[in-house]
Short mmCIF file of C-alpha atoms and ligand atoms in Angstrom, two decimals:
data_model
loop_
_atom_site.label_atom_id
_atom_site.label_comp_id
_atom_site.label_asym_id
_atom_site.label_seq_id
_atom_site.Cartn_x
_atom_site.Cartn_y
_atom_site.Cartn_z
CA MET A 1 4.03 -3.36 -29.57
CA LYS A 2 6.09 -0.82 -27.66
CA LYS A 3 5.49 -1.08 -23.94
CA CYS A 4 4.12 1.92 -22.03
CA ARG A 5 6.64 3.66 -19.81
CA LEU A 6 5.33 3.94 -16.28
CA SER A 7 6.00 6.12 -13.30
CA ILE A 8 4.80 5.88 -9.73
CA VAL A 9 4.74 8.69 -7.20
CA GLY A 10 5.25 7.26 -3.72
CA ALA A 11 7.30 4.14 -3.01
CA GLY A 12 5.32 2.88 0.00
CA TYR A 13 4.10 -0.68 -0.03
CA VAL A 14 1.44 -0.07 -2.73
CA GLY A 15 3.73 2.02 -4.95
CA LEU A 16 6.76 -0.21 -4.59
CA SER A 17 4.86 -3.47 -5.05
CA THR A 18 3.15 -2.06 -8.14
CA ALA A 19 6.47 -0.83 -9.52
CA ILE A 20 8.15 -4.19 -8.96
CA GLY A 21 5.14 -6.06 -10.35
CA TYR A 22 5.31 -4.11 -13.61
CA ALA A 23 9.09 -4.35 -13.82
CA SER A 24 8.79 -8.13 -13.41
CA LYS A 25 6.85 -8.18 -16.70
CA GLY A 26 9.44 -6.12 -18.58
CA PHE A 27 7.95 -2.63 -18.15
CA HIS A 28 10.26 0.32 -17.48
CA VAL A 29 9.19 1.95 -14.23
CA ILE A 30 10.45 5.10 -12.54
CA ALA A 31 9.45 5.53 -8.92
CA LEU A 32 9.54 8.87 -7.17
CA GLU A 33 10.48 8.75 -3.51
CA LEU A 34 11.20 12.02 -1.70
CA ASP A 35 13.14 10.36 1.11
CA ALA A 36 16.69 10.33 -0.32
CA GLN A 37 17.84 7.48 1.89
CA LYS A 38 14.93 5.26 0.83
CA ALA A 39 15.47 6.11 -2.85
CA GLU A 40 19.13 5.14 -2.56
CA MET A 41 18.24 1.88 -0.86
CA ILE A 42 15.75 0.98 -3.62
CA ASN A 43 18.36 1.73 -6.29
CA LYS A 44 20.77 -0.57 -4.46
CA ALA A 45 18.01 -3.22 -4.32
CA ILE A 46 17.81 -3.03 -0.53
CA PRO A 47 14.18 -3.52 0.62
CA ILE A 48 12.76 -0.52 2.50
CA LEU A 49 9.91 -2.53 3.97
CA TYR A 50 9.26 -6.14 4.92
CA GLU A 51 7.40 -8.07 2.24
CA PRO A 52 8.07 -11.70 1.37
CA TRP A 53 9.76 -12.02 -2.06
CA LEU A 54 10.41 -8.27 -2.13
CA GLN A 55 14.17 -8.59 -1.96
CA LYS A 56 14.40 -11.13 -4.80
CA SER A 57 11.99 -9.29 -7.10
CA LEU A 58 13.59 -5.93 -6.32
CA GLN A 59 17.06 -7.29 -7.09
CA GLU A 60 15.89 -8.65 -10.43
CA ALA A 61 14.13 -5.39 -11.38
CA VAL A 62 17.16 -3.25 -10.52
CA LYS A 63 19.62 -5.65 -12.16
CA LYS A 64 17.65 -5.60 -15.42
CA ASN A 65 17.53 -1.79 -15.28
CA LEU A 66 13.74 -1.87 -15.33
CA LEU A 67 13.21 -0.07 -12.04
CA LYS A 68 14.80 3.19 -11.04
CA CYS A 69 14.00 5.37 -8.08
CA THR A 70 14.51 9.13 -8.26
CA LEU A 71 13.93 12.27 -6.22
CA ASN A 72 13.16 14.25 -9.37
CA LEU A 73 9.49 14.45 -10.39
CA GLU A 74 10.26 16.16 -13.71
CA GLU A 75 12.43 13.24 -14.80
CA THR A 76 9.65 10.89 -13.65
CA ILE A 77 6.85 12.53 -15.65
CA LEU A 78 8.78 13.48 -18.79
CA ASN A 79 10.15 9.95 -19.20
CA SER A 80 6.88 8.09 -18.78
CA ASP A 81 3.44 7.85 -20.43
CA ILE A 82 1.34 6.91 -17.42
CA THR A 83 1.82 8.07 -13.82
CA PHE A 84 0.27 6.31 -10.84
CA ILE A 85 -0.21 8.38 -7.69
CA ALA A 86 0.34 6.12 -4.68
CA VAL A 87 1.00 8.62 -1.90
CA GLY A 88 -0.38 8.27 1.63
CA THR A 89 -3.79 9.49 2.77
CA PRO A 90 -3.38 9.33 6.57
CA SER A 91 -6.27 9.61 9.04
CA LYS A 92 -7.07 12.94 10.68
CA PRO A 93 -8.26 12.95 14.31
CA ASP A 94 -11.93 13.00 13.18
CA GLY A 95 -11.40 9.88 11.04
CA SER A 96 -11.51 11.72 7.70
CA ILE A 97 -8.45 11.47 5.46
CA ASP A 98 -5.71 14.03 4.98
CA LEU A 99 -5.40 14.94 1.29
CA GLU A 100 -2.33 17.18 1.58
CA GLN A 101 0.07 14.73 -0.13
CA ILE A 102 -2.44 14.06 -2.93
CA LYS A 103 -2.98 17.79 -3.51
CA LYS A 104 0.72 18.59 -3.57
CA THR A 105 1.46 15.68 -5.89
CA ALA A 106 -1.35 16.75 -8.28
CA CYS A 107 -0.02 20.30 -8.36
CA ASP A 108 3.59 19.21 -8.93
CA ILE A 109 2.54 16.81 -11.71
CA GLY A 110 0.39 19.55 -13.30
CA ALA A 111 3.31 21.97 -13.39
CA ILE A 112 5.38 19.41 -15.33
CA LEU A 113 2.51 18.42 -17.64
CA LYS A 114 2.55 22.06 -18.73
CA LYS A 115 5.91 21.38 -20.42
CA LYS A 116 4.99 18.01 -21.83
CA LYS A 117 4.12 17.89 -25.53
CA THR A 118 2.54 14.41 -25.63
CA TYR A 119 -0.55 12.89 -24.00
CA HIS A 120 -0.04 11.71 -20.43
CA LEU A 121 -2.38 9.66 -18.24
CA VAL A 122 -2.54 10.31 -14.49
CA VAL A 123 -3.97 7.47 -12.38
CA VAL A 124 -4.93 7.87 -8.71
CA LYS A 125 -4.16 4.65 -6.82
CA SER A 126 -4.23 6.08 -3.30
CA THR A 127 -7.39 5.30 -1.33
CA VAL A 128 -9.50 8.47 -1.44
CA ILE A 129 -13.14 9.24 -0.58
CA PRO A 130 -15.70 9.59 -3.39
CA GLY A 131 -15.35 12.84 -5.27
CA THR A 132 -11.63 13.37 -4.54
CA THR A 133 -10.30 12.58 -8.02
CA GLU A 134 -13.05 14.61 -9.73
CA ASN A 135 -13.26 17.56 -7.35
CA VAL A 136 -9.75 17.83 -5.90
CA VAL A 137 -7.19 16.13 -8.18
CA LYS A 138 -8.68 17.14 -11.55
CA PRO A 139 -9.06 20.90 -10.88
CA ILE A 140 -5.55 21.08 -9.39
CA LEU A 141 -4.04 19.23 -12.37
CA GLU A 142 -5.89 21.54 -14.80
CA GLU A 143 -4.94 24.68 -12.95
CA CYS A 144 -1.27 23.82 -12.50
CA SER A 145 -0.85 22.52 -16.08
CA ASN A 146 -3.06 25.08 -17.75
CA LYS A 147 -4.38 22.15 -19.81
CA ARG A 148 -7.75 20.45 -20.12
CA CYS A 149 -8.36 17.06 -18.58
CA GLY A 150 -9.81 14.61 -21.10
CA THR A 151 -8.25 16.22 -24.15
CA ASP A 152 -4.72 17.32 -23.22
CA PHE A 153 -4.14 14.70 -20.54
CA GLY A 154 -6.11 11.77 -19.11
CA LEU A 155 -7.26 10.93 -15.60
CA CYS A 156 -8.33 7.64 -14.02
CA MET A 157 -8.92 6.24 -10.53
CA ASN A 158 -7.69 2.67 -10.12
CA PRO A 159 -8.17 1.36 -6.57
CA GLU A 160 -5.74 -1.16 -5.17
CA PHE A 161 -6.79 -4.45 -3.54
CA LEU A 162 -3.42 -5.92 -2.63
CA ARG A 163 -2.72 -7.28 0.83
CA GLN A 164 0.37 -6.59 2.86
CA GLY A 165 2.50 -9.70 2.99
CA ALA A 166 1.13 -10.85 -0.39
CA ALA A 167 1.53 -7.57 -2.28
CA ILE A 168 3.53 -8.83 -5.26
CA HIS A 169 1.35 -11.94 -5.64
CA ASP A 170 -1.81 -9.81 -5.49
CA THR A 171 -0.41 -7.31 -8.02
CA LEU A 172 0.20 -10.15 -10.46
CA ASN A 173 -3.04 -12.07 -9.73
CA PRO A 174 -5.91 -9.71 -8.95
CA ASP A 175 -9.52 -11.01 -8.81
CA ARG A 176 -10.68 -7.93 -10.68
CA ILE A 177 -9.52 -4.56 -11.90
CA VAL A 178 -11.53 -1.40 -11.40
CA ILE A 179 -11.03 1.53 -13.76
CA GLY A 180 -12.74 4.76 -12.81
CA GLU A 181 -12.39 7.05 -15.80
CA ASN A 182 -12.78 10.73 -16.48
CA ASP A 183 -13.41 10.06 -20.18
CA PRO A 184 -13.31 7.06 -22.59
CA LYS A 185 -9.79 7.82 -23.88
CA SER A 186 -8.38 7.76 -20.34
CA GLY A 187 -10.17 4.46 -19.61
CA ASN A 188 -9.08 2.91 -22.93
CA THR A 189 -5.45 3.90 -22.32
CA LEU A 190 -5.44 2.25 -18.89
CA GLU A 191 -7.31 -0.83 -20.10
CA ALA A 192 -4.74 -1.25 -22.90
CA LEU A 193 -1.95 -1.18 -20.29
CA PHE A 194 -3.68 -3.89 -18.26
CA ALA A 195 -4.31 -6.00 -21.39
CA ASP A 196 -0.59 -5.80 -22.20
CA PHE A 197 0.46 -6.48 -18.60
CA TYR A 198 -1.82 -9.44 -17.86
CA GLY A 199 -2.09 -10.93 -21.37
CA GLU A 200 -4.12 -14.14 -21.23
CA LYS A 201 -4.46 -13.80 -17.46
CA LEU A 202 -6.41 -10.55 -17.77
CA PRO A 203 -8.96 -10.53 -14.92
CA PRO A 204 -12.48 -9.08 -15.25
CA ILE A 205 -12.33 -5.30 -15.65
CA VAL A 206 -15.05 -3.05 -14.25
CA ARG A 207 -15.12 0.35 -15.95
CA THR A 208 -17.01 3.10 -14.23
CA ASN A 209 -16.86 6.75 -13.23
CA LEU A 210 -14.27 8.17 -10.85
CA ALA A 211 -16.42 8.38 -7.70
CA THR A 212 -17.80 4.86 -8.09
CA ALA A 213 -14.26 3.46 -8.35
CA GLU A 214 -13.33 5.35 -5.19
CA LEU A 215 -16.31 3.94 -3.29
CA ILE A 216 -15.71 0.38 -4.58
CA LYS A 217 -12.44 0.36 -2.64
CA TYR A 218 -14.07 1.46 0.63
CA ALA A 219 -17.06 -0.84 0.14
CA SER A 220 -14.76 -3.83 -0.44
CA ASN A 221 -12.66 -3.19 2.67
CA ALA A 222 -15.75 -2.43 4.77
CA PHE A 223 -17.40 -5.67 3.64
CA LEU A 224 -14.34 -7.74 4.56
CA ALA A 225 -14.17 -5.99 7.94
CA ALA A 226 -17.91 -6.70 8.38
CA LYS A 227 -17.30 -10.41 7.80
CA ILE A 228 -14.63 -10.37 10.51
CA SER A 229 -16.81 -8.52 13.03
CA PHE A 230 -19.75 -10.75 12.13
CA ILE A 231 -17.88 -13.97 12.85
CA ASN A 232 -16.43 -12.44 16.01
CA THR A 233 -19.99 -11.64 17.14
CA ILE A 234 -20.98 -15.27 16.56
CA GLY A 235 -17.77 -16.20 18.40
CA SER A 236 -18.85 -14.19 21.44
CA ILE A 237 -22.17 -16.02 21.44
CA CYS A 238 -20.28 -19.33 21.19
CA GLU A 239 -18.14 -18.43 24.20
CA LYS A 240 -21.33 -18.38 26.27
CA THR A 241 -22.70 -21.58 24.75
CA PRO A 242 -21.25 -24.84 26.13
CA SER A 243 -19.55 -27.15 23.62
CA VAL A 244 -20.00 -24.85 20.62
CA ASP A 245 -17.01 -23.72 18.58
CA VAL A 246 -17.07 -20.80 16.13
CA LYS A 247 -14.51 -22.58 13.93
CA LYS A 248 -17.00 -25.34 13.08
CA ILE A 249 -19.67 -22.74 12.45
CA ALA A 250 -17.40 -20.72 10.12
CA GLU A 251 -16.40 -23.91 8.29
CA ALA A 252 -20.02 -24.84 7.64
CA MET A 253 -21.04 -21.29 6.75
CA GLY A 254 -18.11 -20.93 4.37
CA LEU A 255 -19.24 -23.95 2.34
CA ASP A 256 -22.31 -21.97 1.30
CA LYS A 257 -21.19 -20.43 -2.00
CA ARG A 258 -23.21 -17.32 -1.24
CA ILE A 259 -21.14 -16.75 1.92
CA GLY A 260 -17.68 -18.13 1.08
CA PRO A 261 -14.94 -19.13 3.55
CA ALA A 262 -12.64 -16.08 3.32
CA PHE A 263 -12.44 -13.59 6.19
CA LEU A 264 -14.45 -15.79 8.53
CA ASN A 265 -11.52 -16.47 10.87
CA ALA A 266 -12.67 -15.44 14.32
CA GLY A 267 -9.97 -13.90 16.46
CA LEU A 268 -8.72 -10.68 17.95
CA GLY A 269 -10.03 -8.73 14.98
CA TYR A 270 -8.55 -6.62 12.23
CA GLY A 271 -5.69 -4.15 12.45
CA GLY A 272 -3.18 -2.72 9.98
CA SER A 273 -2.93 0.43 7.96
CA CYS A 274 -6.04 -0.20 5.84
CA PHE A 275 -9.23 -1.56 7.44
CA PRO A 276 -9.24 0.63 10.59
CA LYS A 277 -8.37 3.78 8.61
CA ASP A 278 -10.78 3.04 5.76
CA ILE A 279 -13.74 2.23 8.03
CA LYS A 280 -13.15 5.48 9.92
CA ALA A 281 -12.89 7.44 6.66
CA LEU A 282 -16.08 5.88 5.28
CA ILE A 283 -17.92 6.67 8.51
CA ALA A 284 -16.68 10.29 8.39
CA TYR A 285 -17.59 10.57 4.70
CA SER A 286 -21.09 9.13 5.30
CA HIS A 287 -21.72 11.68 8.05
CA SER A 288 -20.43 14.47 5.81
CA VAL A 289 -23.05 13.60 3.19
CA GLY A 290 -25.84 13.36 5.76
CA TYR A 291 -26.06 9.61 6.39
CA SER A 292 -25.46 7.93 9.72
CA PRO A 293 -23.74 4.58 8.88
CA LYS A 294 -24.81 2.51 11.91
CA LEU A 295 -23.56 -0.78 10.51
CA LEU A 296 -20.04 0.60 9.93
CA GLU A 297 -19.94 2.06 13.44
CA ILE A 298 -20.85 -1.27 14.99
CA ILE A 299 -18.24 -3.13 12.87
CA GLU A 300 -15.60 -0.89 14.41
CA LYS A 301 -16.95 -1.26 17.94
CA VAL A 302 -17.14 -5.07 17.76
CA ASN A 303 -13.57 -5.08 16.48
CA ASN A 304 -12.20 -2.91 19.27
CA ASP A 305 -14.06 -4.92 21.94
CA GLN A 306 -12.15 -8.10 21.02
CA ALA A 307 -8.95 -6.81 22.66
CA SER A 308 -10.76 -5.85 25.90
CA LYS A 309 -12.48 -9.23 25.91
CA ILE A 310 -9.18 -11.10 25.88
CA VAL A 311 -7.84 -9.03 28.79
CA GLU A 312 -11.05 -9.88 30.70
CA THR A 313 -10.46 -13.58 29.95
CA CYS A 314 -6.96 -13.17 31.36
CA LYS A 315 -8.41 -11.60 34.50
CA GLY A 316 -10.93 -14.43 34.67
CA PHE A 317 -8.02 -16.86 35.05
CA LEU A 318 -5.73 -14.77 37.24
CA GLY A 319 -7.98 -12.35 39.11
CA ASN A 320 -5.95 -9.24 39.77
CA LEU A 321 -3.28 -8.75 37.08
CA ASN A 322 -1.06 -6.60 39.30
CA SER A 323 2.56 -7.85 38.89
CA LYS A 324 1.40 -10.91 36.96
CA ARG A 325 3.72 -11.79 34.09
CA ILE A 326 1.74 -11.91 30.84
CA ALA A 327 3.48 -13.25 27.72
CA LEU A 328 2.32 -12.10 24.28
CA LEU A 329 3.22 -14.24 21.31
CA GLY A 330 3.01 -12.04 18.21
CA LEU A 331 2.91 -8.27 17.82
CA ALA A 332 2.42 -7.58 14.09
CA PHE A 333 -1.16 -6.90 12.89
CA LYS A 334 -0.94 -10.15 10.93
CA PRO A 335 1.78 -12.68 10.01
CA GLU A 336 4.36 -12.01 7.26
CA THR A 337 4.73 -8.36 8.18
CA ASP A 338 6.49 -6.32 10.86
CA ASP A 339 3.76 -3.66 10.66
CA MET A 340 2.24 -2.76 14.02
CA ARG A 341 -0.07 0.00 12.81
CA GLU A 342 -3.42 -0.49 14.58
CA ALA A 343 -2.17 -3.93 15.66
CA ARG A 344 -4.37 -5.59 18.27
CA SER A 345 -1.22 -6.21 20.33
CA VAL A 346 -0.96 -2.47 21.01
CA LEU A 347 -4.48 -2.30 22.50
CA ILE A 348 -3.89 -5.42 24.59
CA ILE A 349 -0.51 -4.27 25.91
CA ASN A 350 -1.92 -0.85 26.87
CA GLN A 351 -4.78 -2.48 28.75
CA LEU A 352 -2.46 -4.94 30.52
CA LEU A 353 -0.13 -2.11 31.54
CA ALA A 354 -3.12 -0.17 32.88
CA GLU A 355 -3.80 -3.23 35.10
CA ASP A 356 -0.15 -3.09 36.32
CA ALA A 357 0.71 -6.40 34.69
CA LYS A 358 4.29 -7.19 33.66
CA VAL A 359 4.25 -7.65 29.90
CA VAL A 360 6.81 -9.69 27.96
CA VAL A 361 6.53 -9.96 24.19
CA TYR A 362 8.00 -11.89 21.29
CA ASP A 363 7.46 -11.58 17.54
CA PRO A 364 9.69 -13.02 14.79
CA ILE A 365 10.21 -9.60 13.15
CA ALA A 366 8.11 -6.85 14.75
CA VAL A 367 10.10 -6.36 17.99
CA PRO A 368 12.10 -3.34 16.66
CA ASN A 369 8.80 -1.60 15.83
CA ALA A 370 7.39 -2.50 19.25
CA LYS A 371 10.44 -0.94 20.91
CA THR A 372 9.70 2.41 19.28
CA ILE A 373 6.14 2.30 20.69
CA PHE A 374 6.59 0.79 24.16
CA LYS A 375 10.25 1.60 24.89
CA LYS A 376 11.16 0.28 28.33
CA THR A 377 7.61 -0.21 29.62
CA ILE A 378 7.58 -3.88 28.53
CA GLU A 379 10.16 -6.69 28.19
CA TYR A 380 11.27 -8.00 24.80
CA ALA A 381 12.13 -11.67 24.38
CA GLU A 382 14.23 -13.16 21.58
CA SER A 383 12.31 -16.42 21.30
CA SER A 384 8.93 -17.84 22.24
CA ALA A 385 10.62 -19.95 24.92
CA GLU A 386 12.25 -16.90 26.51
CA CYS A 387 8.90 -15.10 26.36
CA LEU A 388 6.98 -17.92 28.04
CA LYS A 389 9.54 -18.58 30.78
CA GLY A 390 8.02 -17.85 34.20
CA ALA A 391 4.84 -16.34 32.69
CA ASP A 392 1.51 -16.53 34.51
CA CYS A 393 -0.51 -16.45 31.30
CA CYS A 394 0.17 -16.41 27.55
CA ILE A 395 -1.93 -14.63 24.94
CA LEU A 396 -1.43 -15.73 21.33
CA VAL A 397 -1.90 -12.53 19.32
CA THR A 398 -0.49 -13.14 15.81
CA GLU A 399 -0.72 -16.48 14.02
CA TRP A 400 2.90 -16.81 12.81
CA ASP A 401 3.78 -20.31 11.53
CA GLU A 402 6.42 -20.80 14.22
CA PHE A 403 3.74 -20.41 16.93
CA LYS A 404 1.52 -22.98 15.21
CA LYS A 405 4.25 -25.55 15.78
CA LEU A 406 4.25 -25.13 19.57
CA GLU A 407 3.06 -28.15 21.58
CA PRO A 408 1.34 -27.99 25.00
CA GLU A 409 4.65 -29.07 26.60
CA ASN A 410 6.37 -25.95 25.19
CA PHE A 411 4.07 -23.97 27.48
CA THR A 412 3.62 -26.25 30.50
CA ALA A 413 7.34 -26.97 30.95
CA ILE A 414 8.41 -23.34 31.39
CA MET A 415 5.48 -21.18 32.39
CA LYS A 416 4.87 -20.39 36.03
CA GLN A 417 1.16 -21.07 35.52
CA ALA A 418 0.22 -22.98 32.38
CA ILE A 419 -2.57 -20.76 31.05
CA LEU A 420 -2.99 -20.11 27.34
CA ILE A 421 -5.51 -17.83 25.60
CA ASP A 422 -5.60 -18.43 21.87
CA GLY A 423 -6.52 -15.13 20.19
CA ARG A 424 -6.24 -16.49 16.64
CA ARG A 425 -7.57 -20.03 16.92
CA ILE A 426 -4.39 -21.87 15.95
CA TYR A 427 -4.34 -24.51 18.71
CA ASP A 428 -6.43 -27.66 19.02
CA PRO A 429 -8.78 -27.05 21.98
CA GLU A 430 -9.11 -30.76 22.81
CA GLU A 431 -5.38 -31.31 23.03
CA PHE A 432 -4.46 -28.08 24.81
CA SER A 433 -7.34 -27.99 27.29
CA SER A 434 -6.47 -31.51 28.44
CA LYS A 435 -2.96 -30.40 29.42
CA MET A 436 -3.35 -26.83 30.62
CA LYS A 437 -5.85 -24.08 31.36
CA PHE A 438 -6.98 -23.03 27.93
CA ALA A 439 -9.42 -20.50 26.44
CA ALA A 440 -9.88 -19.31 22.90
CA ILE A 441 -11.87 -16.71 21.00
CA GLY A 442 -15.20 -18.21 19.96
CA LEU A 443 -14.79 -21.42 21.95
CA GLY A 444 -17.70 -22.41 24.16
CA GLN A 445 -16.74 -23.81 27.55
CA LYS A 446 -17.24 -27.53 28.02
CA PRO A 447 -20.33 -28.51 30.01
CA LEU A 448 -19.47 -29.59 33.53
CA GLU A 449 -20.65 -33.15 32.92
CA SER A 450 -19.93 -34.58 29.54
CA HIS A 451 -23.15 -36.11 28.27
CA LEU A 452 -25.29 -35.51 25.22
CA ASP A 453 -28.33 -33.48 26.08
CA LEU A 454 -30.83 -33.10 23.32
CA VAL A 455 -33.39 -30.44 24.03
CA LEU A 456 -36.36 -30.59 21.71
CA ILE A 457 -39.47 -28.53 21.49
CA ASP A 458 -42.47 -30.79 21.02
CA PRO A 459 -44.11 -29.52 17.81
CA LEU A 460 -47.59 -30.47 19.07
CA HIS A 461 -47.28 -28.83 22.47
CA LYS A 462 -44.96 -25.95 21.64
CA ASN A 463 -44.46 -24.77 25.18
CA GLU A 464 -43.39 -28.11 26.53
CA ILE A 465 -39.71 -28.90 26.49
CA ILE A 466 -38.69 -32.52 26.36
CA ASN A 467 -35.24 -33.46 27.64
CA ILE A 468 -33.80 -36.62 26.11
CA ILE A 469 -30.66 -37.87 27.78
C1 UGA B 501 -6.55 -5.24 3.22
C2 UGA B 501 -7.37 -5.89 2.10
O1 UGA B 501 -7.45 -7.30 2.31
C3 UGA B 501 -6.77 -5.61 0.72
O2 UGA B 501 -7.62 -6.12 -0.28
C4 UGA B 501 -6.64 -4.09 0.56
O3 UGA B 501 -6.02 -3.77 -0.67
C5 UGA B 501 -5.78 -3.54 1.69
O4 UGA B 501 -6.41 -3.84 2.95
C6 UGA B 501 -5.67 -2.05 1.50
O5 UGA B 501 -6.70 -1.37 1.65
O6 UGA B 501 -4.63 -1.55 1.08
P1 UGA B 501 -4.32 -5.91 4.57
O7 UGA B 501 -4.69 -4.81 5.49
O8 UGA B 501 -2.94 -5.99 4.05
O9 UGA B 501 -5.27 -5.87 3.25
O10 UGA B 501 -4.58 -7.27 5.33
P2 UGA B 501 -5.68 -8.41 5.39
O11 UGA B 501 -5.04 -9.68 5.00
O12 UGA B 501 -6.91 -8.03 4.68
O13 UGA B 501 -5.96 -8.47 6.96
C7 UGA B 501 -6.43 -7.33 7.67
C8 UGA B 501 -6.69 -7.68 9.11
O14 UGA B 501 -7.82 -8.54 9.23
C9 UGA B 501 -5.55 -8.42 9.82
O15 UGA B 501 -5.35 -7.86 11.09
C10 UGA B 501 -6.04 -9.85 9.94
O16 UGA B 501 -5.52 -10.52 11.07
C11 UGA B 501 -7.54 -9.63 10.09
N1 UGA B 501 -8.35 -10.80 9.68
C12 UGA B 501 -8.36 -11.19 8.37
C13 UGA B 501 -9.12 -11.46 10.61
O17 UGA B 501 -9.15 -11.10 11.81
N2 UGA B 501 -9.89 -12.53 10.20
C14 UGA B 501 -9.91 -12.95 8.91
O18 UGA B 501 -10.64 -13.92 8.60
C15 UGA B 501 -9.14 -12.26 7.97
#
């Protein structure tokens, strides 16, 4: 069977990972990127963003002539059968999303579809609020092409669930595929592509209407964010409960198949270009349709409070932070990326600077991005040792592997005051708290005297409390 020819508008991390994923299975893919420098880099197989395996997979795709990047949309559309739209939908100040790039892309594609003689399927991959594909993209495509959607060309919404840092892996191994379709032919065309692409590894496919597909994406991200804020709430309770550790609680909860272990890692909370933006957009959308989404608002608040909480813990150890040297290990919003969008490090650094602390930071790859944000207001170290040297307190912000290998002596030998606050729960509390001042998200303080107190309520005399020591 002849393979579909694909095109992708937007070579950001979703577009590029998708393009490379398809090319890796022998599909011809043309990517449109309006930034000439980026397009040239892609064509020379130079990665334009940090993603493990990107360089190798990109080199293979370019070498085999399966991936080409162009500035010319006409070439892109006329030489492909299916076009994915993967342009950005940035946040506006009120939390809603900006659809300008989507609208322009739809109009430009429509104008070229006008000239095209054969059927073409347009697939929205960008994250957009319910109703966007039906009420914004479709009318623009029809108007600019002077053709009818459903008969002359097809339209689907296919949300993306890939994670930064694992984008190629997730493209090749999704848990499920969601196809929102304007009409059965559009859905069948896209399903046939997925059947060809995944072969025997075809995951479950959910076919639905356009708006449901759009909301599935937001609901999925909001649910994952809810799990994080939930476990962080339990973590805050643990911090006030002697000898109780949220890690044990998450481990036990995760063994319940109805709950599952994923996204129950307590810590500084979520950042990145997706969860914060998507929660805000879903909140704004809910309000726009007359519903006040209290749960979503509290997920966001709990998440933002985690950064303030860690600065308070720092103050708890040091008192006044004025002129105190605070070392941050990790800047990226998670490991395996240099992305600092909505990173918790940014909130923490801003709060520390507001307290007149001296901030020194180290991250294996995100320092250049940090420099564009903080310029000369903070110090940049080239290793964890340089970062920790002479510091009054260290906050572990991102759980990079190289930080997991640090021993208590790596801190105690060079810090001015050996104080460590573990914001991602990577260090063993027993070991570290025996050698230095140590606190961690979700870790209850030890009772002053170490003995086992069992407090029971006598079932016969419910008000009486029996203490068994
Ligand atoms: C997220 C989703 O996981 C993807 O499914 C989705 O496609 C993507 O957003 C998107 O909308 O494009 P991503 O933002 O790359 O992917 O990163 P995640 O691995 O989900 O982590 C997000 C944040 O949550 C990170 O800051 C991470 O540190 C934090 N997190 C994650 C926790 O604090 N605890 C956890 O247990 C898990």
